[in-house]
Amino acid sequence: MPQFMTSTEAAVPQSDAKTPGFKRFKLGDFEITTLLDGLRPGDGPHPTFGANQKQETVAELMKANFLPETKFVNGFAPVLVNTGSELILFDTGFGDAGRENGLGQLEANMKAAGYTPDQVTIVVITHMHGDHIGGLMNGQTPGFANARYVAGQIEYDHWTDPARTGTPAENGAKGVSAKVKPLAEKTTFIKAGDSVVSGITSEAAYGHTPGHMIFHIESAGKHLVLTADTANHYVASLQRPEWEIAFDTDKTMGAATRKKVFDMTATDRVPFIGYHMPFPAVGYAEKQDIGYRFVPATYQFDV
Ligand SMILES: [Zn+2]
């Protein structure tokens, strides 16, 4: 044994180094990178998920899926698409507001993935909840210095309507006013069906919010769907799409949209990235008797 090492010192300290916060793969000629903004442990999933169900019913489904019955970890996964001519970021995480809770890690993980925020040329916002728009501004400074922006007109109009004042949506409206409004002049406000660039097209997926949109990404015959917040828990929202979700503005429409979107990805066998799916947030929906099963992607993109 070398002189400097005693038997008690030889024990290996446990490493607290973090799991890598990005996953990269190719889709046709596009390069896709999912980036982890952070993980947020807490109580749940009931009553946030399955608010119209008994606690025991939700707990039973969690148990059947080898998940804790009263604890839940939510994840947040913005997506970077390099088309070869544009570097497009979909959603921006919590930004500076999340850092004290270990969130707001998008910038750090983007750098770990080989990019810097000033290289982003377009930022697309799927909808305007705080966990998606928080990184747009660092205080008074844009988080992505050289980007232009794309967001839904319906979504923007909803959150900037003075009618939100004095309602439960007032906080969200304040967030939009701080994070999105300062960038409005550099923003192209689109309607569902409009394209961001060639190969990237929006589709209405209303319910979670009034203007929530998903995005089809297609390159060289390959297809993937960014489902954003259509489903927010990989078991509760996918296996039981009709269970109400507290985060959905219109709960009935949210459920109908979940069924429509995942019926499409399941039938067409198209992979999807969901913002709140277990990181790296890429997988498939398999149709079941009721609902869908989330099948995480493994090496499908590597062959
Ligand atoms: Zn979200």
PDB file of C-alpha atoms and ligand atoms in Angstrom:
ATOM      1  CA  MET A   1       0.000   0.000   0.000  1.00  0.00           C
ATOM      2  CA  PRO A   2       1.470   3.415  -0.885  1.00  0.00           C
ATOM      3  CA  GLN A   3       2.537   5.462   2.075  1.00  0.00           C
ATOM      4  CA  PHE A   4      -0.107   8.149   1.583  1.00  0.00           C
ATOM      5  CA  MET A   5      -3.049   5.761   1.712  1.00  0.00           C
ATOM      6  CA  THR A   6      -4.171   4.120   4.938  1.00  0.00           C
ATOM      7  CA  SER A   7      -6.756   1.386   4.955  1.00  0.00           C
ATOM      8  CA  THR A   8      -9.438   3.701   6.372  1.00  0.00           C
ATOM      9  CA  GLU A   9      -8.777   6.350   3.703  1.00  0.00           C
ATOM     10  CA  ALA A  10      -9.026   3.758   0.935  1.00  0.00           C
ATOM     11  CA  ALA A  11     -12.825   3.721   1.199  1.00  0.00           C
ATOM     12  CA  VAL A  12     -14.312   5.387  -1.878  1.00  0.00           C
ATOM     13  CA  PRO A  13     -16.425   8.420  -1.060  1.00  0.00           C
ATOM     14  CA  GLN A  14     -19.806   8.421  -2.783  1.00  0.00           C
ATOM     15  CA  SER A  15     -19.852  10.794  -5.721  1.00  0.00           C
ATOM     16  CA  ASP A  16     -22.524  13.463  -5.846  1.00  0.00           C
ATOM     17  CA  ALA A  17     -21.738  14.257  -9.485  1.00  0.00           C
ATOM     18  CA  LYS A  18     -24.977  14.735 -11.428  1.00  0.00           C
ATOM     19  CA  THR A  19     -26.279  12.435 -14.155  1.00  0.00           C
ATOM     20  CA  PRO A  20     -25.597  14.028 -17.572  1.00  0.00           C
ATOM     21  CA  GLY A  21     -28.389  16.461 -18.413  1.00  0.00           C
ATOM     22  CA  PHE A  22     -28.656  15.954 -22.141  1.00  0.00           C
ATOM     23  CA  LYS A  23     -29.396  13.297 -24.725  1.00  0.00           C
ATOM     24  CA  ARG A  24     -28.537  13.635 -28.397  1.00  0.00           C
ATOM     25  CA  PHE A  25     -29.694  11.743 -31.446  1.00  0.00           C
ATOM     26  CA  LYS A  26     -30.210  12.191 -35.165  1.00  0.00           C
ATOM     27  CA  LEU A  27     -33.578  12.430 -36.867  1.00  0.00           C
ATOM     28  CA  GLY A  28     -32.936  12.385 -40.605  1.00  0.00           C
ATOM     29  CA  ASP A  29     -30.628  15.346 -41.225  1.00  0.00           C
ATOM     30  CA  PHE A  30     -31.633  17.083 -38.001  1.00  0.00           C
ATOM     31  CA  GLU A  31     -29.746  16.739 -34.745  1.00  0.00           C
ATOM     32  CA  ILE A  32     -32.017  16.607 -31.681  1.00  0.00           C
ATOM     33  CA  THR A  33     -30.834  17.256 -28.120  1.00  0.00           C
ATOM     34  CA  THR A  34     -33.100  17.020 -25.100  1.00  0.00           C
ATOM     35  CA  LEU A  35     -31.836  19.144 -22.210  1.00  0.00           C
ATOM     36  CA  LEU A  36     -32.730  18.766 -18.562  1.00  0.00           C
ATOM     37  CA  ASP A  37     -33.761  21.982 -16.842  1.00  0.00           C
ATOM     38  CA  GLY A  38     -34.114  20.103 -13.565  1.00  0.00           C
ATOM     39  CA  LEU A  39     -36.066  17.597 -11.511  1.00  0.00           C
ATOM     40  CA  ARG A  40     -38.587  18.591  -8.869  1.00  0.00           C
ATOM     41  CA  PRO A  41     -39.527  16.024  -6.231  1.00  0.00           C
ATOM     42  CA  GLY A  42     -42.721  16.535  -4.271  1.00  0.00           C
ATOM     43  CA  ASP A  43     -45.971  14.985  -3.097  1.00  0.00           C
ATOM     44  CA  GLY A  44     -48.299  13.380  -5.585  1.00  0.00           C
ATOM     45  CA  PRO A  45     -49.193  12.515  -8.224  1.00  0.00           C
ATOM     46  CA  HIS A  46     -52.683  12.774  -6.638  1.00  0.00           C
ATOM     47  CA  PRO A  47     -54.432  15.232  -6.489  1.00  0.00           C
ATOM     48  CA  THR A  48     -52.519  17.150  -9.194  1.00  0.00           C
ATOM     49  CA  PHE A  49     -53.128  14.123 -11.415  1.00  0.00           C
ATOM     50  CA  GLY A  50     -56.466  12.350 -11.173  1.00  0.00           C
ATOM     51  CA  ALA A  51     -58.188  15.146  -9.269  1.00  0.00           C
ATOM     52  CA  ASN A  52     -61.501  13.527 -10.249  1.00  0.00           C
ATOM     53  CA  GLN A  53     -60.329  10.140  -8.890  1.00  0.00           C
ATOM     54  CA  LYS A  54     -59.963   8.684  -5.398  1.00  0.00           C
ATOM     55  CA  GLN A  55     -56.483   8.897  -3.920  1.00  0.00           C
ATOM     56  CA  GLU A  56     -56.461   5.070  -3.649  1.00  0.00           C
ATOM     57  CA  THR A  57     -57.243   4.660  -7.344  1.00  0.00           C
ATOM     58  CA  VAL A  58     -54.257   6.797  -8.314  1.00  0.00           C
ATOM     59  CA  ALA A  59     -52.037   5.082  -5.716  1.00  0.00           C
ATOM     60  CA  GLU A  60     -53.027   1.667  -7.122  1.00  0.00           C
ATOM     61  CA  LEU A  61     -51.992   2.616 -10.645  1.00  0.00           C
ATOM     62  CA  MET A  62     -48.678   3.994  -9.361  1.00  0.00           C
ATOM     63  CA  LYS A  63     -48.011   0.772  -7.454  1.00  0.00           C
ATOM     64  CA  ALA A  64     -48.819  -1.317 -10.525  1.00  0.00           C
ATOM     65  CA  ASN A  65     -46.169   0.703 -12.365  1.00  0.00           C
ATOM     66  CA  PHE A  66     -43.526   0.322  -9.618  1.00  0.00           C
ATOM     67  CA  LEU A  67     -43.831   3.989  -8.614  1.00  0.00           C
ATOM     68  CA  PRO A  68     -44.189   5.489  -5.126  1.00  0.00           C
ATOM     69  CA  GLU A  69     -47.823   5.999  -4.158  1.00  0.00           C
ATOM     70  CA  THR A  70     -47.548   9.441  -2.583  1.00  0.00           C
ATOM     71  CA  LYS A  71     -44.329  10.906  -3.996  1.00  0.00           C
ATOM     72  CA  PHE A  72     -43.689  12.182  -7.470  1.00  0.00           C
ATOM     73  CA  VAL A  73     -40.719  13.663  -9.310  1.00  0.00           C
ATOM     74  CA  ASN A  74     -41.511  16.016 -12.148  1.00  0.00           C
ATOM     75  CA  GLY A  75     -38.919  16.650 -14.861  1.00  0.00           C
ATOM     76  CA  PHE A  76     -38.527  19.541 -17.289  1.00  0.00           C
ATOM     77  CA  ALA A  77     -36.986  18.993 -20.712  1.00  0.00           C
ATOM     78  CA  PRO A  78     -36.507  21.752 -23.281  1.00  0.00           C
ATOM     79  CA  VAL A  79     -35.432  20.516 -26.732  1.00  0.00           C
ATOM     80  CA  LEU A  80     -32.777  21.830 -29.084  1.00  0.00           C
ATOM     81  CA  VAL A  81     -33.059  21.092 -32.819  1.00  0.00           C
ATOM     82  CA  ASN A  82     -30.114  21.821 -35.099  1.00  0.00           C
ATOM     83  CA  THR A  83     -31.489  21.765 -38.636  1.00  0.00           C
ATOM     84  CA  GLY A  84     -28.103  22.555 -40.164  1.00  0.00           C
ATOM     85  CA  SER A  85     -29.080  26.162 -40.774  1.00  0.00           C
ATOM     86  CA  GLU A  86     -30.962  27.062 -37.581  1.00  0.00           C
ATOM     87  CA  LEU A  87     -30.447  26.165 -33.923  1.00  0.00           C
ATOM     88  CA  ILE A  88     -33.984  26.033 -32.538  1.00  0.00           C
ATOM     89  CA  LEU A  89     -34.799  25.792 -28.847  1.00  0.00           C
ATOM     90  CA  PHE A  90     -38.267  24.631 -27.790  1.00  0.00           C
ATOM     91  CA  ASP A  91     -39.159  26.109 -24.377  1.00  0.00           C
ATOM     92  CA  THR A  92     -36.725  27.563 -21.885  1.00  0.00           C
ATOM     93  CA  GLY A  93     -37.204  26.029 -18.424  1.00  0.00           C
ATOM     94  CA  PHE A  94     -37.566  28.007 -15.209  1.00  0.00           C
ATOM     95  CA  GLY A  95     -34.603  30.345 -15.737  1.00  0.00           C
ATOM     96  CA  ASP A  96     -33.228  32.315 -12.796  1.00  0.00           C
ATOM     97  CA  ALA A  97     -36.432  31.844 -10.766  1.00  0.00           C
ATOM     98  CA  GLY A  98     -35.769  28.106 -10.449  1.00  0.00           C
ATOM     99  CA  ARG A  99     -32.100  28.087  -9.470  1.00  0.00           C
ATOM    100  CA  GLU A 100     -32.447  28.044  -5.719  1.00  0.00           C
ATOM    101  CA  ASN A 101     -34.472  24.823  -6.058  1.00  0.00           C
ATOM    102  CA  GLY A 102     -31.986  23.132  -8.383  1.00  0.00           C
ATOM    103  CA  LEU A 103     -34.034  23.988 -11.477  1.00  0.00           C
ATOM    104  CA  GLY A 104     -33.055  26.447 -14.213  1.00  0.00           C
ATOM    105  CA  GLN A 105     -30.209  24.161 -15.365  1.00  0.00           C
ATOM    106  CA  LEU A 106     -30.962  24.574 -19.081  1.00  0.00           C
ATOM    107  CA  GLU A 107     -28.004  26.873 -19.779  1.00  0.00           C
ATOM    108  CA  ALA A 108     -25.530  24.644 -17.915  1.00  0.00           C
ATOM    109  CA  ASN A 109     -26.757  21.528 -19.697  1.00  0.00           C
ATOM    110  CA  MET A 110     -26.822  23.290 -23.069  1.00  0.00           C
ATOM    111  CA  LYS A 111     -23.136  24.139 -22.544  1.00  0.00           C
ATOM    112  CA  ALA A 112     -22.430  20.545 -21.489  1.00  0.00           C
ATOM    113  CA  ALA A 113     -24.104  19.523 -24.771  1.00  0.00           C
ATOM    114  CA  GLY A 114     -21.709  21.723 -26.765  1.00  0.00           C
ATOM    115  CA  TYR A 115     -23.815  24.842 -27.409  1.00  0.00           C
ATOM    116  CA  THR A 116     -24.106  28.291 -25.894  1.00  0.00           C
ATOM    117  CA  PRO A 117     -27.320  30.302 -25.482  1.00  0.00           C
ATOM    118  CA  ASP A 118     -26.079  33.004 -27.887  1.00  0.00           C
ATOM    119  CA  GLN A 119     -25.902  30.382 -30.687  1.00  0.00           C
ATOM    120  CA  VAL A 120     -29.665  29.794 -30.533  1.00  0.00           C
ATOM    121  CA  THR A 121     -31.282  31.420 -33.574  1.00  0.00           C
ATOM    122  CA  ILE A 122     -34.963  30.697 -32.855  1.00  0.00           C
ATOM    123  CA  VAL A 123     -36.765  30.087 -29.558  1.00  0.00           C
ATOM    124  CA  VAL A 124     -40.176  28.427 -29.892  1.00  0.00           C
ATOM    125  CA  ILE A 125     -42.619  28.599 -26.990  1.00  0.00           C
ATOM    126  CA  THR A 126     -45.196  25.772 -26.900  1.00  0.00           C
ATOM    127  CA  HIS A 127     -47.300  27.573 -24.264  1.00  0.00           C
ATOM    128  CA  MET A 128     -46.710  30.217 -21.630  1.00  0.00           C
ATOM    129  CA  HIS A 129     -46.543  28.463 -18.259  1.00  0.00           C
ATOM    130  CA  GLY A 130     -43.653  29.520 -15.996  1.00  0.00           C
ATOM    131  CA  ASP A 131     -41.657  26.306 -16.463  1.00  0.00           C
ATOM    132  CA  HIS A 132     -41.556  26.974 -20.232  1.00  0.00           C
ATOM    133  CA  ILE A 133     -40.934  30.747 -20.425  1.00  0.00           C
ATOM    134  CA  GLY A 134     -38.741  31.326 -17.334  1.00  0.00           C
ATOM    135  CA  GLY A 135     -35.453  31.226 -19.245  1.00  0.00           C
ATOM    136  CA  LEU A 136     -36.509  33.803 -21.865  1.00  0.00           C
ATOM    137  CA  MET A 137     -35.280  36.689 -19.719  1.00  0.00           C
ATOM    138  CA  ASN A 138     -32.582  36.861 -17.040  1.00  0.00           C
ATOM    139  CA  GLY A 139     -33.948  39.854 -15.175  1.00  0.00           C
ATOM    140  CA  GLN A 140     -33.935  42.586 -17.830  1.00  0.00           C
ATOM    141  CA  THR A 141     -31.595  40.724 -20.204  1.00  0.00           C
ATOM    142  CA  PRO A 142     -32.747  38.262 -22.883  1.00  0.00           C
ATOM    143  CA  GLY A 143     -31.459  34.762 -22.135  1.00  0.00           C
ATOM    144  CA  PHE A 144     -30.798  34.073 -25.826  1.00  0.00           C
ATOM    145  CA  ALA A 145     -29.080  37.195 -27.126  1.00  0.00           C
ATOM    146  CA  ASN A 146     -29.237  36.472 -30.864  1.00  0.00           C
ATOM    147  CA  ALA A 147     -32.557  34.676 -31.145  1.00  0.00           C
ATOM    148  CA  ARG A 148     -35.871  35.549 -32.659  1.00  0.00           C
ATOM    149  CA  TYR A 149     -38.984  33.986 -31.187  1.00  0.00           C
ATOM    150  CA  VAL A 150     -42.011  32.013 -32.305  1.00  0.00           C
ATOM    151  CA  ALA A 151     -45.112  31.629 -30.140  1.00  0.00           C
ATOM    152  CA  GLY A 152     -48.848  31.111 -30.524  1.00  0.00           C
ATOM    153  CA  GLN A 153     -51.052  34.138 -31.026  1.00  0.00           C
ATOM    154  CA  ILE A 154     -53.990  32.590 -29.124  1.00  0.00           C
ATOM    155  CA  GLU A 155     -51.708  31.789 -26.167  1.00  0.00           C
ATOM    156  CA  TYR A 156     -50.219  35.275 -26.052  1.00  0.00           C
ATOM    157  CA  ASP A 157     -53.613  36.941 -26.350  1.00  0.00           C
ATOM    158  CA  HIS A 158     -54.948  34.798 -23.486  1.00  0.00           C
ATOM    159  CA  TRP A 159     -52.206  35.700 -21.018  1.00  0.00           C
ATOM    160  CA  THR A 160     -52.003  39.386 -21.938  1.00  0.00           C
ATOM    161  CA  ASP A 161     -55.781  39.920 -21.719  1.00  0.00           C
ATOM    162  CA  PRO A 162     -56.558  42.302 -18.829  1.00  0.00           C
ATOM    163  CA  ALA A 163     -59.417  39.906 -17.952  1.00  0.00           C
ATOM    164  CA  ARG A 164     -56.823  37.634 -16.233  1.00  0.00           C
ATOM    165  CA  THR A 165     -56.432  40.210 -13.447  1.00  0.00           C
ATOM    166  CA  GLY A 166     -58.007  39.009 -10.207  1.00  0.00           C
ATOM    167  CA  THR A 167     -58.357  35.397 -11.464  1.00  0.00           C
ATOM    168  CA  PRO A 168     -56.241  32.304 -10.615  1.00  0.00           C
ATOM    169  CA  ALA A 169     -54.404  33.005 -13.899  1.00  0.00           C
ATOM    170  CA  GLU A 170     -53.146  36.383 -12.670  1.00  0.00           C
ATOM    171  CA  ASN A 171     -49.753  35.041 -11.578  1.00  0.00           C
ATOM    172  CA  GLY A 172     -49.252  33.365 -14.936  1.00  0.00           C
ATOM    173  CA  ALA A 173     -50.150  36.623 -16.641  1.00  0.00           C
ATOM    174  CA  LYS A 174     -47.514  38.440 -14.594  1.00  0.00           C
ATOM    175  CA  GLY A 175     -44.956  35.865 -15.717  1.00  0.00           C
ATOM    176  CA  VAL A 176     -45.854  36.436 -19.367  1.00  0.00           C
ATOM    177  CA  SER A 177     -45.624  40.164 -18.834  1.00  0.00           C
ATOM    178  CA  ALA A 178     -42.096  39.803 -17.381  1.00  0.00           C
ATOM    179  CA  LYS A 179     -40.732  37.109 -19.700  1.00  0.00           C
ATOM    180  CA  VAL A 180     -42.569  37.238 -23.048  1.00  0.00           C
ATOM    181  CA  LYS A 181     -43.813  40.798 -23.444  1.00  0.00           C
ATOM    182  CA  PRO A 182     -40.316  42.380 -23.513  1.00  0.00           C
ATOM    183  CA  LEU A 183     -39.541  40.167 -26.544  1.00  0.00           C
ATOM    184  CA  ALA A 184     -42.845  40.668 -28.376  1.00  0.00           C
ATOM    185  CA  GLU A 185     -41.298  42.830 -31.110  1.00  0.00           C
ATOM    186  CA  LYS A 186     -38.889  40.023 -32.007  1.00  0.00           C
ATOM    187  CA  THR A 187     -41.656  37.394 -31.859  1.00  0.00           C
ATOM    188  CA  THR A 188     -43.569  35.892 -34.756  1.00  0.00           C
ATOM    189  CA  PHE A 189     -47.005  35.008 -33.410  1.00  0.00           C
ATOM    190  CA  ILE A 190     -48.309  31.997 -35.300  1.00  0.00           C
ATOM    191  CA  LYS A 191     -51.562  30.082 -35.606  1.00  0.00           C
ATOM    192  CA  ALA A 192     -51.881  26.291 -35.450  1.00  0.00           C
ATOM    193  CA  GLY A 193     -50.753  24.687 -38.683  1.00  0.00           C
ATOM    194  CA  ASP A 194     -48.073  27.302 -39.348  1.00  0.00           C
ATOM    195  CA  SER A 195     -44.470  26.211 -39.798  1.00  0.00           C
ATOM    196  CA  VAL A 196     -41.458  27.449 -37.829  1.00  0.00           C
ATOM    197  CA  VAL A 197     -39.011  26.475 -40.580  1.00  0.00           C
ATOM    198  CA  SER A 198     -39.210  23.891 -43.341  1.00  0.00           C
ATOM    199  CA  GLY A 199     -39.873  20.510 -41.641  1.00  0.00           C
ATOM    200  CA  ILE A 200     -41.165  21.898 -38.346  1.00  0.00           C
ATOM    201  CA  THR A 201     -44.917  22.496 -38.194  1.00  0.00           C
ATOM    202  CA  SER A 202     -47.259  23.387 -35.352  1.00  0.00           C
ATOM    203  CA  GLU A 203     -50.554  21.697 -34.518  1.00  0.00           C
ATOM    204  CA  ALA A 204     -53.291  22.793 -32.112  1.00  0.00           C
ATOM    205  CA  ALA A 205     -53.304  20.824 -28.841  1.00  0.00           C
ATOM    206  CA  TYR A 206     -55.546  23.093 -26.799  1.00  0.00           C
ATOM    207  CA  GLY A 207     -56.761  22.284 -23.305  1.00  0.00           C
ATOM    208  CA  HIS A 208     -53.630  22.324 -21.159  1.00  0.00           C
ATOM    209  CA  THR A 209     -53.705  26.040 -21.961  1.00  0.00           C
ATOM    210  CA  PRO A 210     -55.978  27.844 -24.447  1.00  0.00           C
ATOM    211  CA  GLY A 211     -53.238  28.083 -27.097  1.00  0.00           C
ATOM    212  CA  HIS A 212     -51.019  25.076 -26.284  1.00  0.00           C
ATOM    213  CA  MET A 213     -49.365  23.691 -29.434  1.00  0.00           C
ATOM    214  CA  ILE A 214     -47.382  20.599 -30.377  1.00  0.00           C
ATOM    215  CA  PHE A 215     -44.780  20.464 -33.164  1.00  0.00           C
ATOM    216  CA  HIS A 216     -44.132  17.910 -35.884  1.00  0.00           C
ATOM    217  CA  ILE A 217     -40.456  17.568 -36.742  1.00  0.00           C
ATOM    218  CA  GLU A 218     -39.732  15.908 -40.058  1.00  0.00           C
ATOM    219  CA  SER A 219     -36.418  15.391 -41.822  1.00  0.00           C
ATOM    220  CA  ALA A 220     -35.319  13.010 -44.586  1.00  0.00           C
ATOM    221  CA  GLY A 221     -38.354  10.750 -44.128  1.00  0.00           C
ATOM    222  CA  LYS A 222     -38.134  10.628 -40.306  1.00  0.00           C
ATOM    223  CA  HIS A 223     -40.858  12.025 -38.071  1.00  0.00           C
ATOM    224  CA  LEU A 224     -41.024  12.917 -34.392  1.00  0.00           C
ATOM    225  CA  VAL A 225     -43.610  14.893 -32.434  1.00  0.00           C
ATOM    226  CA  LEU A 226     -42.863  17.333 -29.639  1.00  0.00           C
ATOM    227  CA  THR A 227     -45.971  16.832 -27.517  1.00  0.00           C
ATOM    228  CA  ALA A 228     -45.002  19.520 -24.966  1.00  0.00           C
ATOM    229  CA  ASP A 229     -47.507  19.355 -22.064  1.00  0.00           C
ATOM    230  CA  THR A 230     -50.204  17.270 -23.731  1.00  0.00           C
ATOM    231  CA  ALA A 231     -49.390  14.602 -21.085  1.00  0.00           C
ATOM    232  CA  ASN A 232     -47.566  15.581 -17.912  1.00  0.00           C
ATOM    233  CA  HIS A 233     -47.133  12.254 -16.092  1.00  0.00           C
ATOM    234  CA  TYR A 234     -45.953   9.243 -18.069  1.00  0.00           C
ATOM    235  CA  VAL A 235     -48.280   6.888 -16.201  1.00  0.00           C
ATOM    236  CA  ALA A 236     -51.212   8.948 -14.909  1.00  0.00           C
ATOM    237  CA  SER A 237     -51.727  11.060 -18.052  1.00  0.00           C
ATOM    238  CA  LEU A 238     -50.958   8.395 -20.633  1.00  0.00           C
ATOM    239  CA  GLN A 239     -52.479   5.267 -19.108  1.00  0.00           C
ATOM    240  CA  ARG A 240     -55.547   7.203 -17.925  1.00  0.00           C
ATOM    241  CA  PRO A 241     -55.886  10.123 -20.365  1.00  0.00           C
ATOM    242  CA  GLU A 242     -59.310  11.024 -18.946  1.00  0.00           C
ATOM    243  CA  TRP A 243     -57.998  11.682 -15.459  1.00  0.00           C
ATOM    244  CA  GLU A 244     -58.212  15.384 -14.753  1.00  0.00           C
ATOM    245  CA  ILE A 245     -55.005  17.328 -14.382  1.00  0.00           C
ATOM    246  CA  ALA A 246     -54.901  20.370 -12.134  1.00  0.00           C
ATOM    247  CA  PHE A 247     -52.535  22.159 -14.552  1.00  0.00           C
ATOM    248  CA  ASP A 248     -55.010  21.933 -17.470  1.00  0.00           C
ATOM    249  CA  THR A 249     -56.985  25.136 -18.039  1.00  0.00           C
ATOM    250  CA  ASP A 250     -59.811  23.224 -19.764  1.00  0.00           C
ATOM    251  CA  LYS A 251     -59.806  19.733 -18.259  1.00  0.00           C
ATOM    252  CA  THR A 252     -62.277  18.156 -20.688  1.00  0.00           C
ATOM    253  CA  MET A 253     -60.491  19.572 -23.712  1.00  0.00           C
ATOM    254  CA  GLY A 254     -57.128  18.532 -22.224  1.00  0.00           C
ATOM    255  CA  ALA A 255     -58.321  14.925 -21.998  1.00  0.00           C
ATOM    256  CA  ALA A 256     -59.727  14.944 -25.543  1.00  0.00           C
ATOM    257  CA  THR A 257     -56.434  16.371 -26.844  1.00  0.00           C
ATOM    258  CA  ARG A 258     -54.395  13.711 -25.003  1.00  0.00           C
ATOM    259  CA  LYS A 259     -56.426  10.971 -26.654  1.00  0.00           C
ATOM    260  CA  LYS A 260     -56.188  12.562 -30.090  1.00  0.00           C
ATOM    261  CA  VAL A 261     -52.433  13.229 -29.960  1.00  0.00           C
ATOM    262  CA  PHE A 262     -51.356   9.883 -28.485  1.00  0.00           C
ATOM    263  CA  ASP A 263     -53.761   7.966 -30.673  1.00  0.00           C
ATOM    264  CA  MET A 264     -51.942   9.569 -33.581  1.00  0.00           C
ATOM    265  CA  THR A 265     -48.418   8.790 -32.312  1.00  0.00           C
ATOM    266  CA  ALA A 266     -49.439   5.229 -31.305  1.00  0.00           C
ATOM    267  CA  THR A 267     -51.197   4.475 -34.599  1.00  0.00           C
ATOM    268  CA  ASP A 268     -48.407   5.960 -36.721  1.00  0.00           C
ATOM    269  CA  ARG A 269     -45.718   4.484 -34.403  1.00  0.00           C
ATOM    270  CA  VAL A 270     -44.083   7.904 -34.290  1.00  0.00           C
ATOM    271  CA  PRO A 271     -41.656   8.741 -31.469  1.00  0.00           C
ATOM    272  CA  PHE A 272     -42.414  11.726 -29.289  1.00  0.00           C
ATOM    273  CA  ILE A 273     -40.653  13.980 -26.820  1.00  0.00           C
ATOM    274  CA  GLY A 274     -42.820  15.155 -23.920  1.00  0.00           C
ATOM    275  CA  TYR A 275     -41.584  18.068 -21.832  1.00  0.00           C
ATOM    276  CA  HIS A 276     -42.463  16.255 -18.585  1.00  0.00           C
ATOM    277  CA  MET A 277     -41.746  12.662 -19.631  1.00  0.00           C
ATOM    278  CA  PRO A 278     -39.003  10.879 -17.633  1.00  0.00           C
ATOM    279  CA  PHE A 279     -35.698  12.306 -18.816  1.00  0.00           C
ATOM    280  CA  PRO A 280     -34.367  12.023 -21.513  1.00  0.00           C
ATOM    281  CA  ALA A 281     -38.056  12.393 -22.316  1.00  0.00           C
ATOM    282  CA  VAL A 282     -38.064  10.482 -25.626  1.00  0.00           C
ATOM    283  CA  GLY A 283     -40.298   7.510 -26.275  1.00  0.00           C
ATOM    284  CA  TYR A 284     -43.344   5.958 -27.861  1.00  0.00           C
ATOM    285  CA  ALA A 285     -46.988   5.563 -26.881  1.00  0.00           C
ATOM    286  CA  GLU A 286     -48.361   2.042 -27.157  1.00  0.00           C
ATOM    287  CA  LYS A 287     -52.148   1.802 -27.338  1.00  0.00           C
ATOM    288  CA  GLN A 288     -53.735  -0.260 -24.531  1.00  0.00           C
ATOM    289  CA  ASP A 289     -57.351  -1.264 -23.799  1.00  0.00           C
ATOM    290  CA  ILE A 290     -57.593   2.016 -21.900  1.00  0.00           C
ATOM    291  CA  GLY A 291     -55.052   4.720 -22.648  1.00  0.00           C
ATOM    292  CA  TYR A 292     -51.438   4.303 -23.676  1.00  0.00           C
ATOM    293  CA  ARG A 293     -48.229   2.913 -22.226  1.00  0.00           C
ATOM    294  CA  PHE A 294     -45.074   5.025 -22.381  1.00  0.00           C
ATOM    295  CA  VAL A 295     -42.230   3.043 -23.932  1.00  0.00           C
ATOM    296  CA  PRO A 296     -38.934   4.904 -23.433  1.00  0.00           C
ATOM    297  CA  ALA A 297     -36.676   5.075 -26.495  1.00  0.00           C
ATOM    298  CA  THR A 298     -33.419   3.122 -26.300  1.00  0.00           C
ATOM    299  CA  TYR A 299     -31.260   2.578 -29.414  1.00  0.00           C
ATOM    300  CA  GLN A 300     -33.875   3.245 -32.108  1.00  0.00           C
ATOM    301  CA  PHE A 301     -32.077   6.396 -33.262  1.00  0.00           C
ATOM    302  CA  ASP A 302     -28.587   4.892 -33.167  1.00  0.00           C
ATOM    303  CA  VAL A 303     -28.986   2.389 -36.004  1.00  0.00           C
TER     304      VAL A 303
HETATM  305 ZN    ZN B   1     -44.961  22.332 -18.224  1.00  0.00          ZN
END
